[in-house]
CSV table of C-alpha atoms and ligand atoms in Angstrom, one decimal:
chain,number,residue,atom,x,y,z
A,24,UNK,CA,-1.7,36.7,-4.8
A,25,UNK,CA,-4.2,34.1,-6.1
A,26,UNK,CA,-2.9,30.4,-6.8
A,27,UNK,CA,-3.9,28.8,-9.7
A,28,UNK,CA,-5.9,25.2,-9.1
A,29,UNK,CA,-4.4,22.2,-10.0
A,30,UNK,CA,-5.9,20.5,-13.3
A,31,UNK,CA,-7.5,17.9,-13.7
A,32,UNK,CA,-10.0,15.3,-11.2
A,33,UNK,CA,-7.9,14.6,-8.8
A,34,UNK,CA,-8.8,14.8,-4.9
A,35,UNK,CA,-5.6,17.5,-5.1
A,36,UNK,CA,-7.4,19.2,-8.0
A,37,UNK,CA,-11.0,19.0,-5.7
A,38,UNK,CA,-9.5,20.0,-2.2
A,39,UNK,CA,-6.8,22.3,-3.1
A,40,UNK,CA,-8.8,25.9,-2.9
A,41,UNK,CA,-7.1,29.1,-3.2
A,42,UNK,CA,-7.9,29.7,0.1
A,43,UNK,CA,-6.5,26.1,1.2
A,44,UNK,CA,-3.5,27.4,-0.4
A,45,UNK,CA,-2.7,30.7,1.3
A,46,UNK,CA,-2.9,29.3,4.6
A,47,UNK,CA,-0.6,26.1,4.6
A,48,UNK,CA,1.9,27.7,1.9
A,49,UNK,CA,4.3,28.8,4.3
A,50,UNK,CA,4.0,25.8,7.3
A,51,UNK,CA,7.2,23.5,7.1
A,52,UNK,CA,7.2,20.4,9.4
A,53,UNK,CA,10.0,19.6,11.5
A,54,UNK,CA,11.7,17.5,9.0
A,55,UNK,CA,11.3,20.0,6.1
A,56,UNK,CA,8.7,19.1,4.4
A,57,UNK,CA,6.6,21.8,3.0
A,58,UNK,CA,3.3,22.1,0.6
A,59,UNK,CA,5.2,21.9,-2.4
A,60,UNK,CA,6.6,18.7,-1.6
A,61,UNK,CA,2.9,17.4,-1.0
A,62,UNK,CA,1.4,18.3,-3.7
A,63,UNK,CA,4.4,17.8,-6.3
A,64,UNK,CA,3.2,14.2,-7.8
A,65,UNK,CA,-0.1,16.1,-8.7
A,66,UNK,CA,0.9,18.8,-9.6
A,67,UNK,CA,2.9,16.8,-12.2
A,68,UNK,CA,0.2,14.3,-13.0
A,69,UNK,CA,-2.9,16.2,-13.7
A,70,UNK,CA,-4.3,12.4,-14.1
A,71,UNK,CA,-3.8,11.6,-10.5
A,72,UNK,CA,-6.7,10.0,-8.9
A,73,UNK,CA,-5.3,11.4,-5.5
A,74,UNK,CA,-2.3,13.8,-6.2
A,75,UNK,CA,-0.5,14.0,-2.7
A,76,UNK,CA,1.6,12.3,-0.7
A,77,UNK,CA,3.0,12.8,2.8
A,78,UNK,CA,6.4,13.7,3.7
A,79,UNK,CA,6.3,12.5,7.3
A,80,UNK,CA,3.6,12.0,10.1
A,81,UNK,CA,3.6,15.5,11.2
A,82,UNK,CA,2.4,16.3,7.2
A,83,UNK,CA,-0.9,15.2,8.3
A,84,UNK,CA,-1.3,17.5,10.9
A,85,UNK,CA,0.4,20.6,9.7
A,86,UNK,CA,-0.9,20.1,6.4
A,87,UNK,CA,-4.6,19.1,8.0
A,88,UNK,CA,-7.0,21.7,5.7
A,89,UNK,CA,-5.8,19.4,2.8
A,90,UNK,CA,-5.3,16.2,4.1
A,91,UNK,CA,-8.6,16.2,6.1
A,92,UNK,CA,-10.7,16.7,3.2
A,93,UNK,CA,-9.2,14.1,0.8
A,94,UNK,CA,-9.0,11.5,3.4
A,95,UNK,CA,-12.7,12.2,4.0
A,96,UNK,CA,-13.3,12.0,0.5
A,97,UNK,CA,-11.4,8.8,-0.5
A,98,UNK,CA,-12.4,6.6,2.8
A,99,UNK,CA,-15.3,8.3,4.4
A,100,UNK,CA,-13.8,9.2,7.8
A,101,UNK,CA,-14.1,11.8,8.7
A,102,UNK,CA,-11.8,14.3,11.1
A,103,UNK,CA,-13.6,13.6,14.2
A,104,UNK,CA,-13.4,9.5,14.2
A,105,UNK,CA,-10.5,7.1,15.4
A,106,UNK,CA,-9.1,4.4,13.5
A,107,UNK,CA,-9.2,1.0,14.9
A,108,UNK,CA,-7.4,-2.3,14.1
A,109,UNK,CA,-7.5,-6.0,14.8
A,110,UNK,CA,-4.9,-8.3,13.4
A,111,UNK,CA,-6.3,-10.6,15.5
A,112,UNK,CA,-6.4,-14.1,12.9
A,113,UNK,CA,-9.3,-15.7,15.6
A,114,UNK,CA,-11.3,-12.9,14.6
A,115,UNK,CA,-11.5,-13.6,11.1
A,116,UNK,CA,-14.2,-16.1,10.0
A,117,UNK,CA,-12.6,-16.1,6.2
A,118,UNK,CA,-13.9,-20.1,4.8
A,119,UNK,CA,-11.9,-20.6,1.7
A,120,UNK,CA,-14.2,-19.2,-1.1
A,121,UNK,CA,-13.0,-21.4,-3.6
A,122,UNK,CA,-11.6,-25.0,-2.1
A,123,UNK,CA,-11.2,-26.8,-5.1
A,124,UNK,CA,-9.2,-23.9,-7.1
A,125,UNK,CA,-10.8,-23.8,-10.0
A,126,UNK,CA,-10.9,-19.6,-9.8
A,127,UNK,CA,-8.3,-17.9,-7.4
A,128,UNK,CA,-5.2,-18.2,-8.8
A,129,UNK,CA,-3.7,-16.7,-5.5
A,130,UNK,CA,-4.0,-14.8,-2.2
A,131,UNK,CA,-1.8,-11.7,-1.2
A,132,UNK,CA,-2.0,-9.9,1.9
A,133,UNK,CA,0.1,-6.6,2.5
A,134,UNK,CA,0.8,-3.7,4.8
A,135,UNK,CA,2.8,-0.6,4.6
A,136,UNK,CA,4.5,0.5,7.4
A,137,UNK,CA,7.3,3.7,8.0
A,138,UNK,CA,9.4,3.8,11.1
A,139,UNK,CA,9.3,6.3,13.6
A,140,UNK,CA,11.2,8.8,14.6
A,141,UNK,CA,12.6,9.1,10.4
A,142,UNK,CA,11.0,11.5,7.3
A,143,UNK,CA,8.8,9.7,4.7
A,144,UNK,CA,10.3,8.1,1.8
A,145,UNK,CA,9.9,11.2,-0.7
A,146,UNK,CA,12.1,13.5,2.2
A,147,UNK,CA,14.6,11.2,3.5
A,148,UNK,CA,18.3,11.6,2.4
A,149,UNK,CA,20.4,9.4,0.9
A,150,UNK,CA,22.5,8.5,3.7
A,151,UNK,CA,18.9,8.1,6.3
A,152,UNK,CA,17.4,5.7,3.6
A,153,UNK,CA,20.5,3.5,4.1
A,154,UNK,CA,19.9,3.9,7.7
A,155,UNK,CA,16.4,3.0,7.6
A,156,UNK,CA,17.2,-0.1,5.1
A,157,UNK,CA,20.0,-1.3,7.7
A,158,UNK,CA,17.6,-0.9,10.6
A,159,UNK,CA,14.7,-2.7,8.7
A,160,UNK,CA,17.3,-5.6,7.5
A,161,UNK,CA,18.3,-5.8,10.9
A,162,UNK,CA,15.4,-6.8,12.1
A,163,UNK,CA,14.3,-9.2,9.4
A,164,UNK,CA,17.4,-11.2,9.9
A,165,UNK,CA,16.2,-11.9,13.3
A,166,UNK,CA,13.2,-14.0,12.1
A,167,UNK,CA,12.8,-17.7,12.2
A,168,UNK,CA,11.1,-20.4,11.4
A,169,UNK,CA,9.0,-20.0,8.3
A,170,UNK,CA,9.3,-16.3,8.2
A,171,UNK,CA,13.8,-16.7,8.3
A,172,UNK,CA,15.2,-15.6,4.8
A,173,UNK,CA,17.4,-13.5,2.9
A,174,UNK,CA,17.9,-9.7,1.8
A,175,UNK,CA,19.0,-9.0,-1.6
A,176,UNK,CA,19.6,-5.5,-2.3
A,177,UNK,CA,18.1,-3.9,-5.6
A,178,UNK,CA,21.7,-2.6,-6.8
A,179,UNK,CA,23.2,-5.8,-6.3
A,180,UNK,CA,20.7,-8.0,-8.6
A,181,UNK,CA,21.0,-8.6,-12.2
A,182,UNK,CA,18.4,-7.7,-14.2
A,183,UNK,CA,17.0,-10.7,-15.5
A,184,UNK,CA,16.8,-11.9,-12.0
A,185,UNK,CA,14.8,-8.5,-11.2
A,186,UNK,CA,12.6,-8.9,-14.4
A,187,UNK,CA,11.7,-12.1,-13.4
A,188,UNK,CA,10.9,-11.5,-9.4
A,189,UNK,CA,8.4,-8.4,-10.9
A,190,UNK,CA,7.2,-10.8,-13.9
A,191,UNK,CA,6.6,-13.4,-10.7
A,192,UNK,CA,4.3,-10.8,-8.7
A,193,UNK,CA,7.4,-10.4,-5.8
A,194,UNK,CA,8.9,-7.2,-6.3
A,195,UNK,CA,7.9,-3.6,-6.9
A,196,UNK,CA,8.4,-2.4,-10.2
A,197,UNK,CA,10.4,0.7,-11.3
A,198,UNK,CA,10.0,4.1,-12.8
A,199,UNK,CA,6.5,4.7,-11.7
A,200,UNK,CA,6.1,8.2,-12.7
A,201,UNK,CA,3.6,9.6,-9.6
A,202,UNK,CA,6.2,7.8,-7.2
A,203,UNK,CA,9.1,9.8,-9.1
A,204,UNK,CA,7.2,12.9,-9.4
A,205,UNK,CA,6.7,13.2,-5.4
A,206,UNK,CA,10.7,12.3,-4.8
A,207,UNK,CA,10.1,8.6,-3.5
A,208,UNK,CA,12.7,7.7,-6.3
A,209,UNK,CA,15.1,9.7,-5.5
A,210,UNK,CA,18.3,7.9,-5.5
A,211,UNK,CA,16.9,4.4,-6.8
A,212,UNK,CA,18.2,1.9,-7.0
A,213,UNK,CA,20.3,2.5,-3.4
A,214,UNK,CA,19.0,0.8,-0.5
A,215,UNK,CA,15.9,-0.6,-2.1
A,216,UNK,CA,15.5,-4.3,-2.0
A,217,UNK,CA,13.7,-7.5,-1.4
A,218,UNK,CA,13.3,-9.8,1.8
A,219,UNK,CA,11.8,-13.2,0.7
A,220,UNK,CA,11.6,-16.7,2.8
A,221,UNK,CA,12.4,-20.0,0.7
A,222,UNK,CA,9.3,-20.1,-0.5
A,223,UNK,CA,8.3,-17.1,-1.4
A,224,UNK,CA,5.3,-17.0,1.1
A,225,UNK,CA,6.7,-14.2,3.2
A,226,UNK,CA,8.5,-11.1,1.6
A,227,UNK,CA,9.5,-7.5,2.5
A,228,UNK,CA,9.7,-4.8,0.1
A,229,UNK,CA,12.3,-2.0,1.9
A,230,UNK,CA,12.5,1.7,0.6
A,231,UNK,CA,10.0,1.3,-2.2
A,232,UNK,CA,6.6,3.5,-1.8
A,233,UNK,CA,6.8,3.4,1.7
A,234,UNK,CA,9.7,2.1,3.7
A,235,UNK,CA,8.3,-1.2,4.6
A,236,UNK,CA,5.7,-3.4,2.3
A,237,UNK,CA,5.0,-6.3,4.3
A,238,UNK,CA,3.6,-9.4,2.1
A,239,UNK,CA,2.0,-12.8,2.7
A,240,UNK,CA,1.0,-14.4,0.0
A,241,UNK,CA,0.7,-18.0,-1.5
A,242,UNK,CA,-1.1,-20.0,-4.6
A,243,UNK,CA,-5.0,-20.4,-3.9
A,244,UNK,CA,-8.0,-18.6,-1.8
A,245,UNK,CA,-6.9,-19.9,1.9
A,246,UNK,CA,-7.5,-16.3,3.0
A,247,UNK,CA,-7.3,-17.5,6.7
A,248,UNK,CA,-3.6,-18.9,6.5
A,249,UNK,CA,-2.1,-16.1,4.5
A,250,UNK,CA,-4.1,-13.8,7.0
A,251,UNK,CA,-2.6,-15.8,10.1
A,252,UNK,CA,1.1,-15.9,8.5
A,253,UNK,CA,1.5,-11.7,8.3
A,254,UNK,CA,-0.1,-11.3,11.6
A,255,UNK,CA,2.6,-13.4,13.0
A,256,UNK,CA,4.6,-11.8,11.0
A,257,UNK,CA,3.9,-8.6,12.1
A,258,UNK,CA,3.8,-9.6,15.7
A,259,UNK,CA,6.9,-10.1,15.4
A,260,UNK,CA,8.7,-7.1,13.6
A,261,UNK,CA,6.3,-4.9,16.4
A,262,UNK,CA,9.0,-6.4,18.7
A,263,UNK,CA,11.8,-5.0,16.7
A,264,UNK,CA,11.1,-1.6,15.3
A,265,UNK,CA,8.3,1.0,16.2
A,266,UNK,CA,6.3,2.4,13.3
A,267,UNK,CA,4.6,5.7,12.1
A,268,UNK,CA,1.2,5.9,13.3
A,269,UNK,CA,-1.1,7.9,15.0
A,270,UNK,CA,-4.7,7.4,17.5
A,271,UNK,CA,-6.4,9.4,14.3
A,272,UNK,CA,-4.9,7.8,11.4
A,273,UNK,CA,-3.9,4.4,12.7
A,274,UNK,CA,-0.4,3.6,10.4
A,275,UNK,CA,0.9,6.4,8.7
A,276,UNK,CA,1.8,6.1,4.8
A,277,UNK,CA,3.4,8.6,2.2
A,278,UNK,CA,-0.1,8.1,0.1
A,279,UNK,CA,-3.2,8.8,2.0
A,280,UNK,CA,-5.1,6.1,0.1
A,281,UNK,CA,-2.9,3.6,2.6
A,282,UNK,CA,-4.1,4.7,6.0
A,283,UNK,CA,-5.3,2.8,9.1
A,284,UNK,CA,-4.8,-0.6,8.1
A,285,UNK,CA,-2.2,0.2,5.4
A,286,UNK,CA,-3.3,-3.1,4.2
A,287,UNK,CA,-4.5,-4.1,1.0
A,288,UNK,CA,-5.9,-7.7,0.8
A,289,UNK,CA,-6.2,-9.5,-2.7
A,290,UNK,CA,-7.0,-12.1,-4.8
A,291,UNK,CA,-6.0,-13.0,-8.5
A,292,UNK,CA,-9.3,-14.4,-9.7
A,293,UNK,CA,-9.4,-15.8,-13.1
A,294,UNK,CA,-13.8,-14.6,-14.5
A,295,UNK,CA,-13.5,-15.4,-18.3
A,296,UNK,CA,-17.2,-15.2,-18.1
A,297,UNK,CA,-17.9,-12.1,-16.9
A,298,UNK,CA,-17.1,-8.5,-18.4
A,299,UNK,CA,-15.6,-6.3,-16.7
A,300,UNK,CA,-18.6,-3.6,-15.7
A,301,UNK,CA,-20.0,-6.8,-14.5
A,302,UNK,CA,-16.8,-7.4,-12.1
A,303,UNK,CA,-16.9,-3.9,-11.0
A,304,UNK,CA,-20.7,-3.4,-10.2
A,305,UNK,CA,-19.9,-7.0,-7.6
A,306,UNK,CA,-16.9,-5.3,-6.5
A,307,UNK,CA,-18.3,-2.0,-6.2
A,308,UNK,CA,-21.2,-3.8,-4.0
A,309,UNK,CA,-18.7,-5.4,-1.5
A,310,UNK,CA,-16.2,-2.5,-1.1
A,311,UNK,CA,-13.7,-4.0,-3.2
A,312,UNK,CA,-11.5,-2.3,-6.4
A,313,UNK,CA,-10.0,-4.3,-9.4
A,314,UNK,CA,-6.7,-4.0,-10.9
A,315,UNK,CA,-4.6,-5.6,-13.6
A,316,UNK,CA,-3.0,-8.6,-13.5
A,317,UNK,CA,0.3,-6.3,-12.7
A,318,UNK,CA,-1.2,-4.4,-9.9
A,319,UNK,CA,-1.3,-1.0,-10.0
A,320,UNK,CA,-2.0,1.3,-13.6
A,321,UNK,CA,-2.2,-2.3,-15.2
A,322,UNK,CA,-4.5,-4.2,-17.2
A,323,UNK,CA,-5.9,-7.7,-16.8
A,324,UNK,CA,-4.2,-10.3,-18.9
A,325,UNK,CA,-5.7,-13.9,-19.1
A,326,UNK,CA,-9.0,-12.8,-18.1
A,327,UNK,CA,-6.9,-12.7,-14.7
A,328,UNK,CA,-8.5,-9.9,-12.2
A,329,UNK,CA,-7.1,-8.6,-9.1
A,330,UNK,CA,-9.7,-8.0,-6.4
A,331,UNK,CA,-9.2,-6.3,-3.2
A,332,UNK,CA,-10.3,-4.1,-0.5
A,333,UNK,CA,-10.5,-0.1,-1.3
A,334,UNK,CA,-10.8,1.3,2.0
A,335,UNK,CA,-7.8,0.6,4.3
A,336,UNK,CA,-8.9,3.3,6.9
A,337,UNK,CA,-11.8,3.6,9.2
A,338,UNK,CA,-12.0,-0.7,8.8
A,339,UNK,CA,-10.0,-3.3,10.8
A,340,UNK,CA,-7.9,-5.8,9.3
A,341,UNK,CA,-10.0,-8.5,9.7
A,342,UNK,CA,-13.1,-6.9,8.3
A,343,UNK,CA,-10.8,-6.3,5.6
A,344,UNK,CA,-10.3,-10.0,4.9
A,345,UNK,CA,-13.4,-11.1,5.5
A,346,UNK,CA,-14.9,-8.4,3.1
A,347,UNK,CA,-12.5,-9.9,0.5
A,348,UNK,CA,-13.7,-13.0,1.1
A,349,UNK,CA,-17.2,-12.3,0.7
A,350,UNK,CA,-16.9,-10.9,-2.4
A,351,UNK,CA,-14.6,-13.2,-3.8
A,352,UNK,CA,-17.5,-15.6,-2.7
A,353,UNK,CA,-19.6,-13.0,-5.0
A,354,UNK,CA,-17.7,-13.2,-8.1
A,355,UNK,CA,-17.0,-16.8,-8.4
A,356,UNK,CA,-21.1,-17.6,-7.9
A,357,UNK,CA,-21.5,-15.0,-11.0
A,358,UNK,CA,-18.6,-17.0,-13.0
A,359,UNK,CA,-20.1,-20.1,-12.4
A,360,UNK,CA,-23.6,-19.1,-13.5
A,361,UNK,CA,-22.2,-17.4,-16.7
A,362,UNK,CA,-21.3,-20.9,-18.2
B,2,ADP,P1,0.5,-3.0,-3.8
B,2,ADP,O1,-0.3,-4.2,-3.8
B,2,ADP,O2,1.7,-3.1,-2.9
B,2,ADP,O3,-0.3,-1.8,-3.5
B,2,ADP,P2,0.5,-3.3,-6.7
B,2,ADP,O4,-0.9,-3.2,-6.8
B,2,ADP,O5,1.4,-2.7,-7.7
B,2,ADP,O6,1.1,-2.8,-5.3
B,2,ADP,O7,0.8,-4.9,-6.6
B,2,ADP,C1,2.2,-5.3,-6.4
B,2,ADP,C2,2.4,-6.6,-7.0
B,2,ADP,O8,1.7,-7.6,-6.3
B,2,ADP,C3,2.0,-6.8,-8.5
B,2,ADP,O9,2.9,-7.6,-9.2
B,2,ADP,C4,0.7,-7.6,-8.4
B,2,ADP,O10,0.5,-8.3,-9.5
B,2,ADP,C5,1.0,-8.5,-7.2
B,2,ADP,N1,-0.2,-9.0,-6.6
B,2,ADP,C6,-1.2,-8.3,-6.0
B,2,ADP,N2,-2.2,-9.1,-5.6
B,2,ADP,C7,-1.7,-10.4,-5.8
B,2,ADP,C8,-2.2,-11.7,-5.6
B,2,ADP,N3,-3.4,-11.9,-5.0
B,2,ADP,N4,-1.5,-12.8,-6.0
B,2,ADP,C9,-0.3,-12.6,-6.7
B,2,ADP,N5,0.3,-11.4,-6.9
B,2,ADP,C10,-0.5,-10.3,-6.5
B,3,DAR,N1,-1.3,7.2,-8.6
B,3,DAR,C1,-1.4,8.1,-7.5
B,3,DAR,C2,-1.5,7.3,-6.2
B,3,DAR,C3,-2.9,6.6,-6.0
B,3,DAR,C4,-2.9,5.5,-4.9
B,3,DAR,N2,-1.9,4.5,-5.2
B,3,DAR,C5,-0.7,4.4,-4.5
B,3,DAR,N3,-0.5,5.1,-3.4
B,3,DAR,N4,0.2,3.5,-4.9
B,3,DAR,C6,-2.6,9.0,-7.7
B,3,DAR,O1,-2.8,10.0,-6.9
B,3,DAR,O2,-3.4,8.7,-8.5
């Protein structure tokens, strides 16, 4: 029997032959997870950019013939190269590309991270993702110092207080329909919820796109600090809980867009001068992508852009940085010449 092809121009839509098709349709991974749960969200969404999303680690290697090809696609590495990263902050030579703030409203630096050992969030049952939030909550409580704060669970806050955290640029929003449409809503809002320090400088999203977001951020462009504060960060969770990844694929993410570094590195940069082809051909030209004000499937507002790195896979962390840097360097010489 012949499959039909997905619509649309997704990486799904590209990499999903017929033939692809008849040979994974009837692997299922150890944890259940079988093509149909892959290739749901773009299935659904014909507008997908990507379409898939993993339902565990082993989804990349069962499900390979389709994976392989997208990831190749979307961050040039191919099947036969190694990820590599270095979280290493005396690595980075990131100089504050804008010292006297007068463009970069602020710097955020995240990472997605699974555990082991547990299903990705569009397979996991009720009762493991309140296993997985314990364990992560666990952990987090164990900090100190300037990474020590609180957990407050999703079904617990009211919702002006959870307008105003997403308004704020802190937490995930809801109801995103390619999230929904691959089961990684499934249950919301149970244990989902945010970890933030006093100042809002260090915060933990927990059961949202994938089980872990891991955020520094902080008002202006000192890439260097915010770099240094989730490295220690991270240094220290490493200590606590064990996460998905693999020699191949460096951390493993429900979306393959995350890969590697699972880290995407960005700045709100206010550009009134500049259009925005004009932002995207300086982007384009130092690896970087630009979304809304709101992140993700948002537009700017304010003339308010947010730059960061698109490839998170087959680049180390600190290249990542210091790519951002360089281009933020990039833009802010084109704003300044516009006037
Ligand atoms: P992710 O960054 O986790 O992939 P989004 O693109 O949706 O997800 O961004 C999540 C939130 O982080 C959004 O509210 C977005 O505005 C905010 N954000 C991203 N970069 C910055 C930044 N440099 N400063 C402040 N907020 C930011
Ligand atoms: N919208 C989905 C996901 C693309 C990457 N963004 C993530 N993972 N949040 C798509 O396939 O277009």
């Amino acid at each position: 029997m012949d499959f039909p092809r997905p619509q649309g121009g997704s990486l799904l839509a590209r990499h999903l032959t017929p033939g692809v098709r008849r040979r994974l349709k009837d692997r299922v991974t150890r944890y259940g997870v079988r093509l149909d749960h892959v290739i749901a969200s773009g299935l659904a969404n014909p507008d997908s950019a990507v379409g898939v999303y993993a339902g565990d680690a082993e989804s990349y290697e069962l499900f390979a013939p389709l994976f392989d090809p997208i990831i190749a696609d979307y961050h040039g590495f191919g099947p036969e190269k190694r990820h590599q990263s270095d979280l290493d902050p005396a690595h980075l030579d990131a100089p504050n590309p804008d010292p006297e703030g007068r463009y970069v409203v602020s710097t955020r630096i995240r990472v997605a991270r699974n555990l082991c050992c547990f299903p990705f969030g569009s397979i996991l049952s009720r009762r493991e993702r309140r296993i997985v939030e314990a364990t992560v909550v666990h952990a987090l409580e164990g900090l100190s110092g300037e990474l020590a704060g609180r957990y407050y669970p999703l079904s617990a806050m009211d919702p002006e207080t959870q307008a105003r955290l997403v308004a704020d640029h802190f937490l995930f929003k809801e109801g995103d329909r390619f999230l929904e449409a691959a089961g990684l809503n499934r249950d919301w809002p149970d244990a989902r919820g945010l970890f933030h320090n006093e100042d809002k400088t260090f915060l933990v999203w927990v059961n949202e796109e994938d089980q872990l977001r891991i955020i520094s951020m902080q008002p202006g462009a000192d890439l260097q600090a915010v770099f240094a504060r989730l490295a220690r960060a991270l240094g220290e969770l490493e200590r606590r809980l064990t996460f998905a990844r693999s020699e191949r694929l460096g951390y493993l993410t429900s979306c393959p867009t995350n890969l590697g570094t699972a880290m995407r590195a960005s700045v709100h940069v206010r550009l009134p001068g500049l259009t925005g082809e004009e932002i995207q051909a300086i982007a384009r030209d130092h690896g970087l992508q630009v979304r809304g004000t709101h992140g993700e499937h948002s537009d700017a507002e304010g003339g308010v852009y947010d730059v960061s790195n698109k490839r998170r896979l087959g680049i180390t962390e600190v290249e990542a940085v210091r790519r951002l840097a360089a281009g933020t360097a990039a833009l802010i010489s084109a704003e300044a010449r516009a006037f």
